[in-house]
Each structure stands twice: as structure tokens, then as C-alpha cells.
Amino acid sequence: GENVEQHPSTLSVQEGDSAVIKCTYSDSASNYFPWYKQELGKGPQLIIDIRSNVGEKKDQRIAVTLNKTAKHFSLHITETQPEDSAVYFCAASRSKLTFGTGTRLQVTL
Amino acid sequence: ETGVTQTPRHLVMGMTNKKSLKCEQHLGHNAMYWYKQSAKKPLELMFVYNFKEQTENNSVPSRFSPECPNSSHLFLHLHTLQPEDSALYLCASSQAALARNTGELFFGEGSRLTVL
């Protein structure tokens, strides 16, 4: 089955800096890669996703890149703000959605 | 009421108790899911219901018993649980079960379960 690895497990950045979270997947047939954000006491919420026919997607301060050859994808957050502090999960799917273990992002003032 | 609502938010139970978790979605979706979230582990899919029919059971122990009376409500009945079952149980919904693979899941805030 699919295996998704996510790094780092924790990440601390200063407000205004960029944050990058990386994931690798094992199933070369996976074709859908969403990112979810989970704030304290809340359920995960989809923030951006990318499909295998696209190499990069951007939505305001967040962007996702996909390298199918290397089987890895990354989340980029620019100009980080305190409200970006949360746990971020990547996932990969061909026929079944498989999540990574999460990255706790802390944005400090 | 909007989104996906889960009750109770917190539950403490002994190993011999019987309790239930409830989930209700107000999004008009046809598929509902139970996930287990444990610290430092990936989200684990437990059950999938599509149009009230169970379409997936990921080898979940029988001490967890799901029930889906209609497309808007989902229950997880708990009986003789073990301490290792302590976790956050998340309910989610989507437009259809297939959408979970390539579409958005809408999660509730979860029920934090502690088994003593």
C-alpha cells in the first residue's frame, strides 16, 4: 500500500519568514495530493491540493509543488503569520487517501 | 448549524462501559467517515459509509461498532475498549465516497476519548 513520510515533525519560524514542509510517497500511481491544516481543538481542514498533471499550484501565501519523478511534494508558506501556527498534514491518494504523520508549525513573534 | 458536528467533545470511560459517539453533517453530503487520530501517527481510516451503506471497514476491532441511520448521521458505539483506544476520533463527510480519494473531506472537531 501507499506510504507517506512527512518532515519535519516540528518547525518553528519567525513571523514573516517562509516555512516549507516536505512529503514523500511510495506509490507512483498516486494522483491526488491534498494538504490539511489542523488548528488546536479543531478538525483538519483542506487548505490546498494538487493533482498529478500539475507541477505547482499557488493560493495567496501558500503553494504546493509536486515532483512525480522523485515522488515528493512540498507545502510552502510565505510571509508566515501567527495564525499559521497549526499542525499540517500531507496526504497522497490513488484509490485510498493516506496521510502523513503531521508537522507542528509554530510561528513566533 | 453548519459543517460537521461531533458530540461529545470529551469522553472518559472505563473498559467495561458502553458509550456512543455521534456525528451530524449539515452539508448535504452522501458519504461519512470515522478516523482515529493518535499522537505522532497518521490519521487512520476506520469506516466509510456511502449512501448509508458501509463500504469500508479497515480491520477495526469489533469493540467499535458503527451505525449510519441516514446520510446525515453517523454513530460509533464503543464497548469494552482498551486503554490503547484512547485517541481523538474524527468524523468526516464528503459529497460521495469516491470523492474522498480526489476531493475534499470535511472534518468535525473530534471526540477526545480516554479509556481508563
mmCIF file with all atom_site columns, C-alpha atoms in Angstrom:
data_model
loop_
_atom_site.group_PDB
_atom_site.id
_atom_site.type_symbol
_atom_site.label_atom_id
_atom_site.label_alt_id
_atom_site.label_comp_id
_atom_site.label_asym_id
_atom_site.label_entity_id
_atom_site.label_seq_id
_atom_site.pdbx_PDB_ins_code
_atom_site.Cartn_x
_atom_site.Cartn_y
_atom_site.Cartn_z
_atom_site.occupancy
_atom_site.B_iso_or_equiv
_atom_site.pdbx_formal_charge
_atom_site.auth_seq_id
_atom_site.auth_comp_id
_atom_site.auth_asym_id
_atom_site.auth_atom_id
_atom_site.pdbx_PDB_model_num
ATOM 1   C CA . GLY A 1 1   ? 0.000   0.000  0.000   1.00 0.00 ? 1   GLY A CA 1
ATOM 2   C CA . GLU A 1 2   ? 0.859   3.668  -0.091  1.00 0.00 ? 2   GLU A CA 1
ATOM 3   C CA . ASN A 1 3   ? 3.326   5.042  2.443   1.00 0.00 ? 3   ASN A CA 1
ATOM 4   C CA . VAL A 1 4   ? 3.623   8.780  3.067   1.00 0.00 ? 4   VAL A CA 1
ATOM 5   C CA . GLU A 1 5   ? 6.507   10.254 5.019   1.00 0.00 ? 5   GLU A CA 1
ATOM 6   C CA . GLN A 1 6   ? 6.420   13.825 6.247   1.00 0.00 ? 6   GLN A CA 1
ATOM 7   C CA . HIS A 1 7   ? 9.231   16.066 7.514   1.00 0.00 ? 7   HIS A CA 1
ATOM 8   C CA . PRO A 1 8   ? 9.938   17.836 9.722   1.00 0.00 ? 8   PRO A CA 1
ATOM 9   C CA . SER A 1 9   ? 7.727   16.785 12.614  1.00 0.00 ? 9   SER A CA 1
ATOM 10  C CA . THR A 1 10  ? 8.090   20.227 14.193  1.00 0.00 ? 10  THR A CA 1
ATOM 11  C CA . LEU A 1 11  ? 9.031   23.541 12.645  1.00 0.00 ? 11  LEU A CA 1
ATOM 12  C CA . SER A 1 12  ? 9.497   26.917 14.285  1.00 0.00 ? 12  SER A CA 1
ATOM 13  C CA . VAL A 1 13  ? 9.804   30.079 12.211  1.00 0.00 ? 13  VAL A CA 1
ATOM 14  C CA . GLN A 1 14  ? 9.724   33.770 12.939  1.00 0.00 ? 14  GLN A CA 1
ATOM 15  C CA . GLU A 1 15  ? 6.776   35.787 11.763  1.00 0.00 ? 15  GLU A CA 1
ATOM 16  C CA . GLY A 1 16  ? 7.347   36.925 8.199   1.00 0.00 ? 16  GLY A CA 1
ATOM 17  C CA . ASP A 1 17  ? 9.704   34.085 7.329   1.00 0.00 ? 17  ASP A CA 1
ATOM 18  C CA . SER A 1 18  ? 8.851   31.216 4.981   1.00 0.00 ? 18  SER A CA 1
ATOM 19  C CA . ALA A 1 19  ? 8.038   27.664 6.032   1.00 0.00 ? 19  ALA A CA 1
ATOM 20  C CA . VAL A 1 20  ? 8.487   24.515 3.943   1.00 0.00 ? 20  VAL A CA 1
ATOM 21  C CA . ILE A 1 21  ? 7.085   21.090 4.751   1.00 0.00 ? 21  ILE A CA 1
ATOM 22  C CA . LYS A 1 22  ? 8.085   18.088 2.660   1.00 0.00 ? 22  LYS A CA 1
ATOM 23  C CA . CYS A 1 23  ? 6.411   14.758 1.967   1.00 0.00 ? 23  CYS A CA 1
ATOM 24  C CA . THR A 1 24  ? 7.417   11.681 0.025   1.00 0.00 ? 24  THR A CA 1
ATOM 25  C CA . TYR A 1 25  ? 5.141   8.930  -1.202  1.00 0.00 ? 25  TYR A CA 1
ATOM 26  C CA . SER A 1 26  ? 5.749   5.395  -2.361  1.00 0.00 ? 26  SER A CA 1
ATOM 27  C CA . ASP A 1 27  ? 3.001   4.617  -4.895  1.00 0.00 ? 27  ASP A CA 1
ATOM 28  C CA . SER A 1 28  ? 3.946   6.098  -8.268  1.00 0.00 ? 28  SER A CA 1
ATOM 29  C CA . ALA A 1 29  ? 0.300   5.779  -9.346  1.00 0.00 ? 29  ALA A CA 1
ATOM 30  C CA . SER A 1 30  ? -0.907  8.253  -6.699  1.00 0.00 ? 30  SER A CA 1
ATOM 31  C CA . ASN A 1 31  ? -2.518  11.185 -8.457  1.00 0.00 ? 31  ASN A CA 1
ATOM 32  C CA . TYR A 1 32  ? -4.020  13.441 -5.795  1.00 0.00 ? 32  TYR A CA 1
ATOM 33  C CA . PHE A 1 33  ? -2.114  15.274 -3.051  1.00 0.00 ? 33  PHE A CA 1
ATOM 34  C CA . PRO A 1 34  ? -4.047  17.398 -0.545  1.00 0.00 ? 34  PRO A CA 1
ATOM 35  C CA . TRP A 1 35  ? -2.758  19.381 2.422   1.00 0.00 ? 35  TRP A CA 1
ATOM 36  C CA . TYR A 1 36  ? -4.806  19.775 5.580   1.00 0.00 ? 36  TYR A CA 1
ATOM 37  C CA . LYS A 1 37  ? -4.351  22.256 8.422   1.00 0.00 ? 37  LYS A CA 1
ATOM 38  C CA . GLN A 1 38  ? -5.460  21.350 11.934  1.00 0.00 ? 38  GLN A CA 1
ATOM 39  C CA . GLU A 1 39  ? -5.711  24.137 14.484  1.00 0.00 ? 39  GLU A CA 1
ATOM 40  C CA . LEU A 1 40  ? -5.786  23.390 18.186  1.00 0.00 ? 40  LEU A CA 1
ATOM 41  C CA . GLY A 1 41  ? -9.102  21.835 19.178  1.00 0.00 ? 41  GLY A CA 1
ATOM 42  C CA . LYS A 1 42  ? -10.350 21.684 15.609  1.00 0.00 ? 42  LYS A CA 1
ATOM 43  C CA . GLY A 1 43  ? -10.600 19.064 12.911  1.00 0.00 ? 43  GLY A CA 1
ATOM 44  C CA . PRO A 1 44  ? -8.313  19.101 9.858   1.00 0.00 ? 44  PRO A CA 1
ATOM 45  C CA . GLN A 1 45  ? -9.294  21.499 7.079   1.00 0.00 ? 45  GLN A CA 1
ATOM 46  C CA . LEU A 1 46  ? -8.223  21.323 3.441   1.00 0.00 ? 46  LEU A CA 1
ATOM 47  C CA . ILE A 1 47  ? -6.047  24.300 2.526   1.00 0.00 ? 47  ILE A CA 1
ATOM 48  C CA . ILE A 1 48  ? -4.705  23.348 -0.886  1.00 0.00 ? 48  ILE A CA 1
ATOM 49  C CA . ASP A 1 49  ? -4.432  20.324 -3.135  1.00 0.00 ? 49  ASP A CA 1
ATOM 50  C CA . ILE A 1 50  ? -2.660  19.360 -6.312  1.00 0.00 ? 50  ILE A CA 1
ATOM 51  C CA . ARG A 1 51  ? -3.220  16.703 -8.921  1.00 0.00 ? 51  ARG A CA 1
ATOM 52  C CA . SER A 1 52  ? -0.552  14.744 -10.747 1.00 0.00 ? 52  SER A CA 1
ATOM 53  C CA . ASN A 1 53  ? -0.952  16.601 -14.027 1.00 0.00 ? 53  ASN A CA 1
ATOM 54  C CA . VAL A 1 54  ? 0.192   19.855 -12.391 1.00 0.00 ? 54  VAL A CA 1
ATOM 55  C CA . GLY A 1 55  ? 3.652   20.673 -11.055 1.00 0.00 ? 55  GLY A CA 1
ATOM 56  C CA . GLU A 1 56  ? 2.803   23.676 -8.914  1.00 0.00 ? 56  GLU A CA 1
ATOM 57  C CA . LYS A 1 57  ? -0.238  25.409 -7.500  1.00 0.00 ? 57  LYS A CA 1
ATOM 58  C CA . LYS A 1 58  ? -0.459  28.643 -5.571  1.00 0.00 ? 58  LYS A CA 1
ATOM 59  C CA . ASP A 1 59  ? -3.148  30.249 -3.461  1.00 0.00 ? 59  ASP A CA 1
ATOM 60  C CA . GLN A 1 60  ? -2.138  33.578 -1.936  1.00 0.00 ? 60  GLN A CA 1
ATOM 61  C CA . ARG A 1 61  ? 0.618   32.831 0.606   1.00 0.00 ? 61  ARG A CA 1
ATOM 62  C CA . ILE A 1 62  ? 0.554   29.062 0.234   1.00 0.00 ? 62  ILE A CA 1
ATOM 63  C CA . ALA A 1 63  ? 1.876   26.973 -2.624  1.00 0.00 ? 63  ALA A CA 1
ATOM 64  C CA . VAL A 1 64  ? 2.375   23.300 -3.277  1.00 0.00 ? 64  VAL A CA 1
ATOM 65  C CA . THR A 1 65  ? 4.926   21.742 -5.615  1.00 0.00 ? 65  THR A CA 1
ATOM 66  C CA . LEU A 1 66  ? 4.939   18.197 -6.934  1.00 0.00 ? 66  LEU A CA 1
ATOM 67  C CA . ASN A 1 67  ? 7.851   16.220 -8.325  1.00 0.00 ? 67  ASN A CA 1
ATOM 68  C CA . LYS A 1 68  ? 6.398   12.981 -9.723  1.00 0.00 ? 68  LYS A CA 1
ATOM 69  C CA . THR A 1 69  ? 9.752   11.611 -10.753 1.00 0.00 ? 69  THR A CA 1
ATOM 70  C CA . ALA A 1 70  ? 11.141  11.883 -7.261  1.00 0.00 ? 70  ALA A CA 1
ATOM 71  C CA . LYS A 1 71  ? 7.758   11.134 -5.689  1.00 0.00 ? 71  LYS A CA 1
ATOM 72  C CA . HIS A 1 72  ? 7.779   14.090 -3.369  1.00 0.00 ? 72  HIS A CA 1
ATOM 73  C CA . PHE A 1 73  ? 5.643   17.152 -2.822  1.00 0.00 ? 73  PHE A CA 1
ATOM 74  C CA . SER A 1 74  ? 6.047   20.191 -0.624  1.00 0.00 ? 74  SER A CA 1
ATOM 75  C CA . LEU A 1 75  ? 3.985   22.894 1.035   1.00 0.00 ? 75  LEU A CA 1
ATOM 76  C CA . HIS A 1 76  ? 5.392   26.403 1.021   1.00 0.00 ? 76  HIS A CA 1
ATOM 77  C CA . ILE A 1 77  ? 4.020   29.154 3.243   1.00 0.00 ? 77  ILE A CA 1
ATOM 78  C CA . THR A 1 78  ? 5.406   32.639 2.687   1.00 0.00 ? 78  THR A CA 1
ATOM 79  C CA . GLU A 1 79  ? 5.208   35.667 4.974   1.00 0.00 ? 79  GLU A CA 1
ATOM 80  C CA . THR A 1 80  ? 4.116   33.485 7.874   1.00 0.00 ? 80  THR A CA 1
ATOM 81  C CA . GLN A 1 81  ? 1.710   34.903 10.444  1.00 0.00 ? 81  GLN A CA 1
ATOM 82  C CA . PRO A 1 82  ? 0.845   33.729 13.980  1.00 0.00 ? 82  PRO A CA 1
ATOM 83  C CA . GLU A 1 83  ? -2.456  32.317 12.697  1.00 0.00 ? 83  GLU A CA 1
ATOM 84  C CA . ASP A 1 84  ? -0.473  29.914 10.518  1.00 0.00 ? 84  ASP A CA 1
ATOM 85  C CA . SER A 1 85  ? 0.529   28.075 13.709  1.00 0.00 ? 85  SER A CA 1
ATOM 86  C CA . ALA A 1 86  ? -1.105  24.642 13.480  1.00 0.00 ? 86  ALA A CA 1
ATOM 87  C CA . VAL A 1 87  ? -0.431  21.030 12.554  1.00 0.00 ? 87  VAL A CA 1
ATOM 88  C CA . TYR A 1 88  ? -0.200  20.412 8.816   1.00 0.00 ? 88  TYR A CA 1
ATOM 89  C CA . PHE A 1 89  ? -0.870  17.024 7.213   1.00 0.00 ? 89  PHE A CA 1
ATOM 90  C CA . CYS A 1 90  ? 0.003   15.944 3.716   1.00 0.00 ? 90  CYS A CA 1
ATOM 91  C CA . ALA A 1 91  ? -1.759  13.062 2.023   1.00 0.00 ? 91  ALA A CA 1
ATOM 92  C CA . ALA A 1 92  ? -1.483  11.054 -1.174  1.00 0.00 ? 92  ALA A CA 1
ATOM 93  C CA . SER A 1 93  ? -4.131  9.091  -2.999  1.00 0.00 ? 93  SER A CA 1
ATOM 94  C CA . ARG A 1 94  ? -4.575  6.729  -5.888  1.00 0.00 ? 94  ARG A CA 1
ATOM 95  C CA . SER A 1 95  ? -7.563  4.750  -4.707  1.00 0.00 ? 95  SER A CA 1
ATOM 96  C CA . LYS A 1 96  ? -7.225  5.433  -0.996  1.00 0.00 ? 96  LYS A CA 1
ATOM 97  C CA . LEU A 1 97  ? -6.185  8.560  0.890   1.00 0.00 ? 97  LEU A CA 1
ATOM 98  C CA . THR A 1 98  ? -3.064  8.018  3.020   1.00 0.00 ? 98  THR A CA 1
ATOM 99  C CA . PHE A 1 99  ? -1.950  10.732 5.441   1.00 0.00 ? 99  PHE A CA 1
ATOM 100 C CA . GLY A 1 100 ? 1.473   11.726 6.692   1.00 0.00 ? 100 GLY A CA 1
ATOM 101 C CA . THR A 1 101 ? 2.245   11.979 10.406  1.00 0.00 ? 101 THR A CA 1
ATOM 102 C CA . GLY A 1 102 ? 1.893   15.760 10.551  1.00 0.00 ? 102 GLY A CA 1
ATOM 103 C CA . THR A 1 103 ? 4.134   18.800 11.067  1.00 0.00 ? 103 THR A CA 1
ATOM 104 C CA . ARG A 1 104 ? 3.584   21.124 14.004  1.00 0.00 ? 104 ARG A CA 1
ATOM 105 C CA . LEU A 1 105 ? 4.344   24.651 12.777  1.00 0.00 ? 105 LEU A CA 1
ATOM 106 C CA . GLN A 1 106 ? 4.960   27.361 15.333  1.00 0.00 ? 106 GLN A CA 1
ATOM 107 C CA . VAL A 1 107 ? 5.189   30.945 14.134  1.00 0.00 ? 107 VAL A CA 1
ATOM 108 C CA . THR A 1 108 ? 6.866   33.131 16.724  1.00 0.00 ? 108 THR A CA 1
ATOM 109 C CA . LEU A 1 109 ? 6.628   36.894 17.032  1.00 0.00 ? 109 LEU A CA 1
ATOM 110 C CA . GLU B 2 1   ? -25.828 24.692 12.391  1.00 0.00 ? 1   GLU B CA 1
ATOM 111 C CA . THR B 2 2   ? -23.120 24.331 9.793   1.00 0.00 ? 2   THR B CA 1
ATOM 112 C CA . GLY B 2 3   ? -20.497 21.795 8.827   1.00 0.00 ? 3   GLY B CA 1
ATOM 113 C CA . VAL B 2 4   ? -19.842 18.625 10.759  1.00 0.00 ? 4   VAL B CA 1
ATOM 114 C CA . THR B 2 5   ? -20.778 18.449 14.438  1.00 0.00 ? 5   THR B CA 1
ATOM 115 C CA . GLN B 2 6   ? -19.479 15.811 16.835  1.00 0.00 ? 6   GLN B CA 1
ATOM 116 C CA . THR B 2 7   ? -20.668 15.017 20.354  1.00 0.00 ? 7   THR B CA 1
ATOM 117 C CA . PRO B 2 8   ? -19.469 14.602 22.979  1.00 0.00 ? 8   PRO B CA 1
ATOM 118 C CA . ARG B 2 9   ? -16.259 16.594 22.613  1.00 0.00 ? 9   ARG B CA 1
ATOM 119 C CA . HIS B 2 10  ? -14.685 14.717 25.523  1.00 0.00 ? 10  HIS B CA 1
ATOM 120 C CA . LEU B 2 11  ? -15.457 11.281 26.915  1.00 0.00 ? 11  LEU B CA 1
ATOM 121 C CA . VAL B 2 12  ? -13.872 9.311  29.725  1.00 0.00 ? 12  VAL B CA 1
ATOM 122 C CA . MET B 2 13  ? -14.926 5.713  30.108  1.00 0.00 ? 13  MET B CA 1
ATOM 123 C CA . GLY B 2 14  ? -13.920 2.550  31.875  1.00 0.00 ? 14  GLY B CA 1
ATOM 124 C CA . MET B 2 15  ? -13.086 -0.603 29.996  1.00 0.00 ? 15  MET B CA 1
ATOM 125 C CA . THR B 2 16  ? -16.435 -2.181 30.796  1.00 0.00 ? 16  THR B CA 1
ATOM 126 C CA . ASN B 2 17  ? -18.593 0.794  29.837  1.00 0.00 ? 17  ASN B CA 1
ATOM 127 C CA . LYS B 2 18  ? -20.738 1.183  26.757  1.00 0.00 ? 18  LYS B CA 1
ATOM 128 C CA . LYS B 2 19  ? -20.832 4.620  25.177  1.00 0.00 ? 19  LYS B CA 1
ATOM 129 C CA . SER B 2 20  ? -21.513 6.168  21.787  1.00 0.00 ? 20  SER B CA 1
ATOM 130 C CA . LEU B 2 21  ? -20.041 8.972  19.720  1.00 0.00 ? 21  LEU B CA 1
ATOM 131 C CA . LYS B 2 22  ? -22.336 10.964 17.479  1.00 0.00 ? 22  LYS B CA 1
ATOM 132 C CA . CYS B 2 23  ? -21.675 12.851 14.276  1.00 0.00 ? 23  CYS B CA 1
ATOM 133 C CA . GLU B 2 24  ? -24.045 15.003 12.263  1.00 0.00 ? 24  GLU B CA 1
ATOM 134 C CA . GLN B 2 25  ? -23.328 16.774 8.980   1.00 0.00 ? 25  GLN B CA 1
ATOM 135 C CA . HIS B 2 26  ? -25.322 19.681 7.573   1.00 0.00 ? 26  HIS B CA 1
ATOM 136 C CA . LEU B 2 27  ? -23.588 19.817 4.203   1.00 0.00 ? 27  LEU B CA 1
ATOM 137 C CA . GLY B 2 28  ? -25.876 17.590 2.173   1.00 0.00 ? 28  GLY B CA 1
ATOM 138 C CA . HIS B 2 29  ? -23.097 15.037 1.672   1.00 0.00 ? 29  HIS B CA 1
ATOM 139 C CA . ASN B 2 30  ? -23.663 11.370 0.956   1.00 0.00 ? 30  ASN B CA 1
ATOM 140 C CA . ALA B 2 31  ? -20.541 9.859  2.465   1.00 0.00 ? 31  ALA B CA 1
ATOM 141 C CA . MET B 2 32  ? -19.393 9.816  6.080   1.00 0.00 ? 32  MET B CA 1
ATOM 142 C CA . TYR B 2 33  ? -16.246 8.504  7.732   1.00 0.00 ? 33  TYR B CA 1
ATOM 143 C CA . TRP B 2 34  ? -14.706 7.697  11.089  1.00 0.00 ? 34  TRP B CA 1
ATOM 144 C CA . TYR B 2 35  ? -10.998 8.373  11.555  1.00 0.00 ? 35  TYR B CA 1
ATOM 145 C CA . LYS B 2 36  ? -8.790  7.707  14.564  1.00 0.00 ? 36  LYS B CA 1
ATOM 146 C CA . GLN B 2 37  ? -6.107  10.263 15.385  1.00 0.00 ? 37  GLN B CA 1
ATOM 147 C CA . SER B 2 38  ? -3.317  9.230  17.752  1.00 0.00 ? 38  SER B CA 1
ATOM 148 C CA . ALA B 2 39  ? -0.255  11.255 18.646  1.00 0.00 ? 39  ALA B CA 1
ATOM 149 C CA . LYS B 2 40  ? 2.579   11.051 16.105  1.00 0.00 ? 40  LYS B CA 1
ATOM 150 C CA . LYS B 2 41  ? 0.644   8.662  13.872  1.00 0.00 ? 41  LYS B CA 1
ATOM 151 C CA . PRO B 2 42  ? -1.070  9.235  10.545  1.00 0.00 ? 42  PRO B CA 1
ATOM 152 C CA . LEU B 2 43  ? -4.818  9.618  10.532  1.00 0.00 ? 43  LEU B CA 1
ATOM 153 C CA . GLU B 2 44  ? -6.268  6.105  10.448  1.00 0.00 ? 44  GLU B CA 1
ATOM 154 C CA . LEU B 2 45  ? -9.403  5.491  8.439   1.00 0.00 ? 45  LEU B CA 1
ATOM 155 C CA . MET B 2 46  ? -11.783 3.216  10.360  1.00 0.00 ? 46  MET B CA 1
ATOM 156 C CA . PHE B 2 47  ? -15.088 3.105  8.493   1.00 0.00 ? 47  PHE B CA 1
ATOM 157 C CA . VAL B 2 48  ? -16.686 4.544  5.375   1.00 0.00 ? 48  VAL B CA 1
ATOM 158 C CA . TYR B 2 49  ? -20.400 4.880  4.674   1.00 0.00 ? 49  TYR B CA 1
ATOM 159 C CA . ASN B 2 50  ? -21.754 5.846  1.279   1.00 0.00 ? 50  ASN B CA 1
ATOM 160 C CA . PHE B 2 51  ? -25.495 6.492  0.997   1.00 0.00 ? 51  PHE B CA 1
ATOM 161 C CA . LYS B 2 52  ? -25.946 4.823  4.446   1.00 0.00 ? 52  LYS B CA 1
ATOM 162 C CA . GLU B 2 53  ? -24.195 1.638  3.334   1.00 0.00 ? 53  GLU B CA 1
ATOM 163 C CA . GLN B 2 54  ? -20.878 0.628  4.871   1.00 0.00 ? 54  GLN B CA 1
ATOM 164 C CA . THR B 2 55  ? -18.351 0.417  2.076   1.00 0.00 ? 55  THR B CA 1
ATOM 165 C CA . GLU B 2 56  ? -15.150 0.074  4.058   1.00 0.00 ? 56  GLU B CA 1
ATOM 166 C CA . ASN B 2 57  ? -14.026 -1.401 7.365   1.00 0.00 ? 57  ASN B CA 1
ATOM 167 C CA . ASN B 2 58  ? -10.281 -1.166 7.839   1.00 0.00 ? 58  ASN B CA 1
ATOM 168 C CA . SER B 2 59  ? -9.905  -4.230 10.052  1.00 0.00 ? 59  SER B CA 1
ATOM 169 C CA . VAL B 2 60  ? -11.309 -2.361 13.017  1.00 0.00 ? 60  VAL B CA 1
ATOM 170 C CA . PRO B 2 61  ? -11.847 -4.467 16.178  1.00 0.00 ? 61  PRO B CA 1
ATOM 171 C CA . SER B 2 62  ? -15.449 -5.410 16.859  1.00 0.00 ? 62  SER B CA 1
ATOM 172 C CA . ARG B 2 63  ? -15.448 -3.381 20.078  1.00 0.00 ? 63  ARG B CA 1
ATOM 173 C CA . PHE B 2 64  ? -16.036 -0.438 17.712  1.00 0.00 ? 64  PHE B CA 1
ATOM 174 C CA . SER B 2 65  ? -19.457 -0.675 16.059  1.00 0.00 ? 65  SER B CA 1
ATOM 175 C CA . PRO B 2 66  ? -20.555 1.998  13.573  1.00 0.00 ? 66  PRO B CA 1
ATOM 176 C CA . GLU B 2 67  ? -24.119 2.897  12.696  1.00 0.00 ? 67  GLU B CA 1
ATOM 177 C CA . CYS B 2 68  ? -25.372 5.151  9.917   1.00 0.00 ? 68  CYS B CA 1
ATOM 178 C CA . PRO B 2 69  ? -29.164 5.566  10.053  1.00 0.00 ? 69  PRO B CA 1
ATOM 179 C CA . ASN B 2 70  ? -29.176 8.177  7.275   1.00 0.00 ? 70  ASN B CA 1
ATOM 180 C CA . SER B 2 71  ? -26.725 10.210 5.202   1.00 0.00 ? 71  SER B CA 1
ATOM 181 C CA . SER B 2 72  ? -26.608 12.987 7.804   1.00 0.00 ? 72  SER B CA 1
ATOM 182 C CA . HIS B 2 73  ? -25.919 10.981 10.957  1.00 0.00 ? 73  HIS B CA 1
ATOM 183 C CA . LEU B 2 74  ? -23.149 8.633  11.969  1.00 0.00 ? 74  LEU B CA 1
ATOM 184 C CA . PHE B 2 75  ? -22.558 6.909  15.280  1.00 0.00 ? 75  PHE B CA 1
ATOM 185 C CA . LEU B 2 76  ? -19.656 4.966  16.745  1.00 0.00 ? 76  LEU B CA 1
ATOM 186 C CA . HIS B 2 77  ? -20.739 2.593  19.501  1.00 0.00 ? 77  HIS B CA 1
ATOM 187 C CA . LEU B 2 78  ? -17.994 1.720  21.961  1.00 0.00 ? 78  LEU B CA 1
ATOM 188 C CA . HIS B 2 79  ? -17.906 -1.385 24.141  1.00 0.00 ? 79  HIS B CA 1
ATOM 189 C CA . THR B 2 80  ? -15.197 -2.987 26.305  1.00 0.00 ? 80  THR B CA 1
ATOM 190 C CA . LEU B 2 81  ? -12.492 -0.691 24.996  1.00 0.00 ? 81  LEU B CA 1
ATOM 191 C CA . GLN B 2 82  ? -8.812  -0.884 25.888  1.00 0.00 ? 82  GLN B CA 1
ATOM 192 C CA . PRO B 2 83  ? -6.576  1.941  27.157  1.00 0.00 ? 83  PRO B CA 1
ATOM 193 C CA . GLU B 2 84  ? -4.775  1.963  23.789  1.00 0.00 ? 84  GLU B CA 1
ATOM 194 C CA . ASP B 2 85  ? -8.064  3.012  22.184  1.00 0.00 ? 85  ASP B CA 1
ATOM 195 C CA . SER B 2 86  ? -7.670  6.418  23.813  1.00 0.00 ? 86  SER B CA 1
ATOM 196 C CA . ALA B 2 87  ? -7.421  8.901  20.954  1.00 0.00 ? 87  ALA B CA 1
ATOM 197 C CA . LEU B 2 88  ? -9.205  11.684 19.111  1.00 0.00 ? 88  LEU B CA 1
ATOM 198 C CA . TYR B 2 89  ? -11.986 10.248 16.933  1.00 0.00 ? 89  TYR B CA 1
ATOM 199 C CA . LEU B 2 90  ? -12.762 12.374 13.941  1.00 0.00 ? 90  LEU B CA 1
ATOM 200 C CA . CYS B 2 91  ? -15.854 12.225 11.808  1.00 0.00 ? 91  CYS B CA 1
ATOM 201 C CA . ALA B 2 92  ? -15.737 13.486 8.229   1.00 0.00 ? 92  ALA B CA 1
ATOM 202 C CA . SER B 2 93  ? -18.063 13.798 5.270   1.00 0.00 ? 93  SER B CA 1
ATOM 203 C CA . SER B 2 94  ? -17.755 14.280 1.534   1.00 0.00 ? 94  SER B CA 1
ATOM 204 C CA . GLN B 2 95  ? -20.058 14.528 -1.430  1.00 0.00 ? 95  GLN B CA 1
ATOM 205 C CA . ALA B 2 96  ? -19.606 10.866 -2.273  1.00 0.00 ? 96  ALA B CA 1
ATOM 206 C CA . ALA B 2 97  ? -17.300 8.115  -1.080  1.00 0.00 ? 97  ALA B CA 1
ATOM 207 C CA . LEU B 2 98  ? -15.206 8.267  -4.213  1.00 0.00 ? 98  LEU B CA 1
ATOM 208 C CA . ALA B 2 99  ? -14.645 11.961 -3.575  1.00 0.00 ? 99  ALA B CA 1
ATOM 209 C CA . ARG B 2 100 ? -12.525 11.134 -0.562  1.00 0.00 ? 100 ARG B CA 1
ATOM 210 C CA . ASN B 2 101 ? -9.845  9.937  -2.903  1.00 0.00 ? 101 ASN B CA 1
ATOM 211 C CA . THR B 2 102 ? -9.708  13.036 -5.056  1.00 0.00 ? 102 THR B CA 1
ATOM 212 C CA . GLY B 2 103 ? -11.889 15.566 -3.322  1.00 0.00 ? 103 GLY B CA 1
ATOM 213 C CA . GLU B 2 104 ? -12.331 17.423 -0.089  1.00 0.00 ? 104 GLU B CA 1
ATOM 214 C CA . LEU B 2 105 ? -13.081 15.845 3.245   1.00 0.00 ? 105 LEU B CA 1
ATOM 215 C CA . PHE B 2 106 ? -14.910 17.990 5.796   1.00 0.00 ? 106 PHE B CA 1
ATOM 216 C CA . PHE B 2 107 ? -13.949 17.076 9.343   1.00 0.00 ? 107 PHE B CA 1
ATOM 217 C CA . GLY B 2 108 ? -15.678 17.635 12.643  1.00 0.00 ? 108 GLY B CA 1
ATOM 218 C CA . GLU B 2 109 ? -13.772 18.870 15.665  1.00 0.00 ? 109 GLU B CA 1
ATOM 219 C CA . GLY B 2 110 ? -13.439 15.379 17.073  1.00 0.00 ? 110 GLY B CA 1
ATOM 220 C CA . SER B 2 111 ? -14.342 13.492 20.224  1.00 0.00 ? 111 SER B CA 1
ATOM 221 C CA . ARG B 2 112 ? -11.428 13.072 22.644  1.00 0.00 ? 112 ARG B CA 1
ATOM 222 C CA . LEU B 2 113 ? -11.774 9.609  24.170  1.00 0.00 ? 113 LEU B CA 1
ATOM 223 C CA . THR B 2 114 ? -9.925  8.467  27.267  1.00 0.00 ? 114 THR B CA 1
ATOM 224 C CA . VAL B 2 115 ? -10.230 4.832  28.323  1.00 0.00 ? 115 VAL B CA 1
ATOM 225 C CA . LEU B 2 116 ? -9.237  4.149  31.911  1.00 0.00 ? 116 LEU B CA 1
#
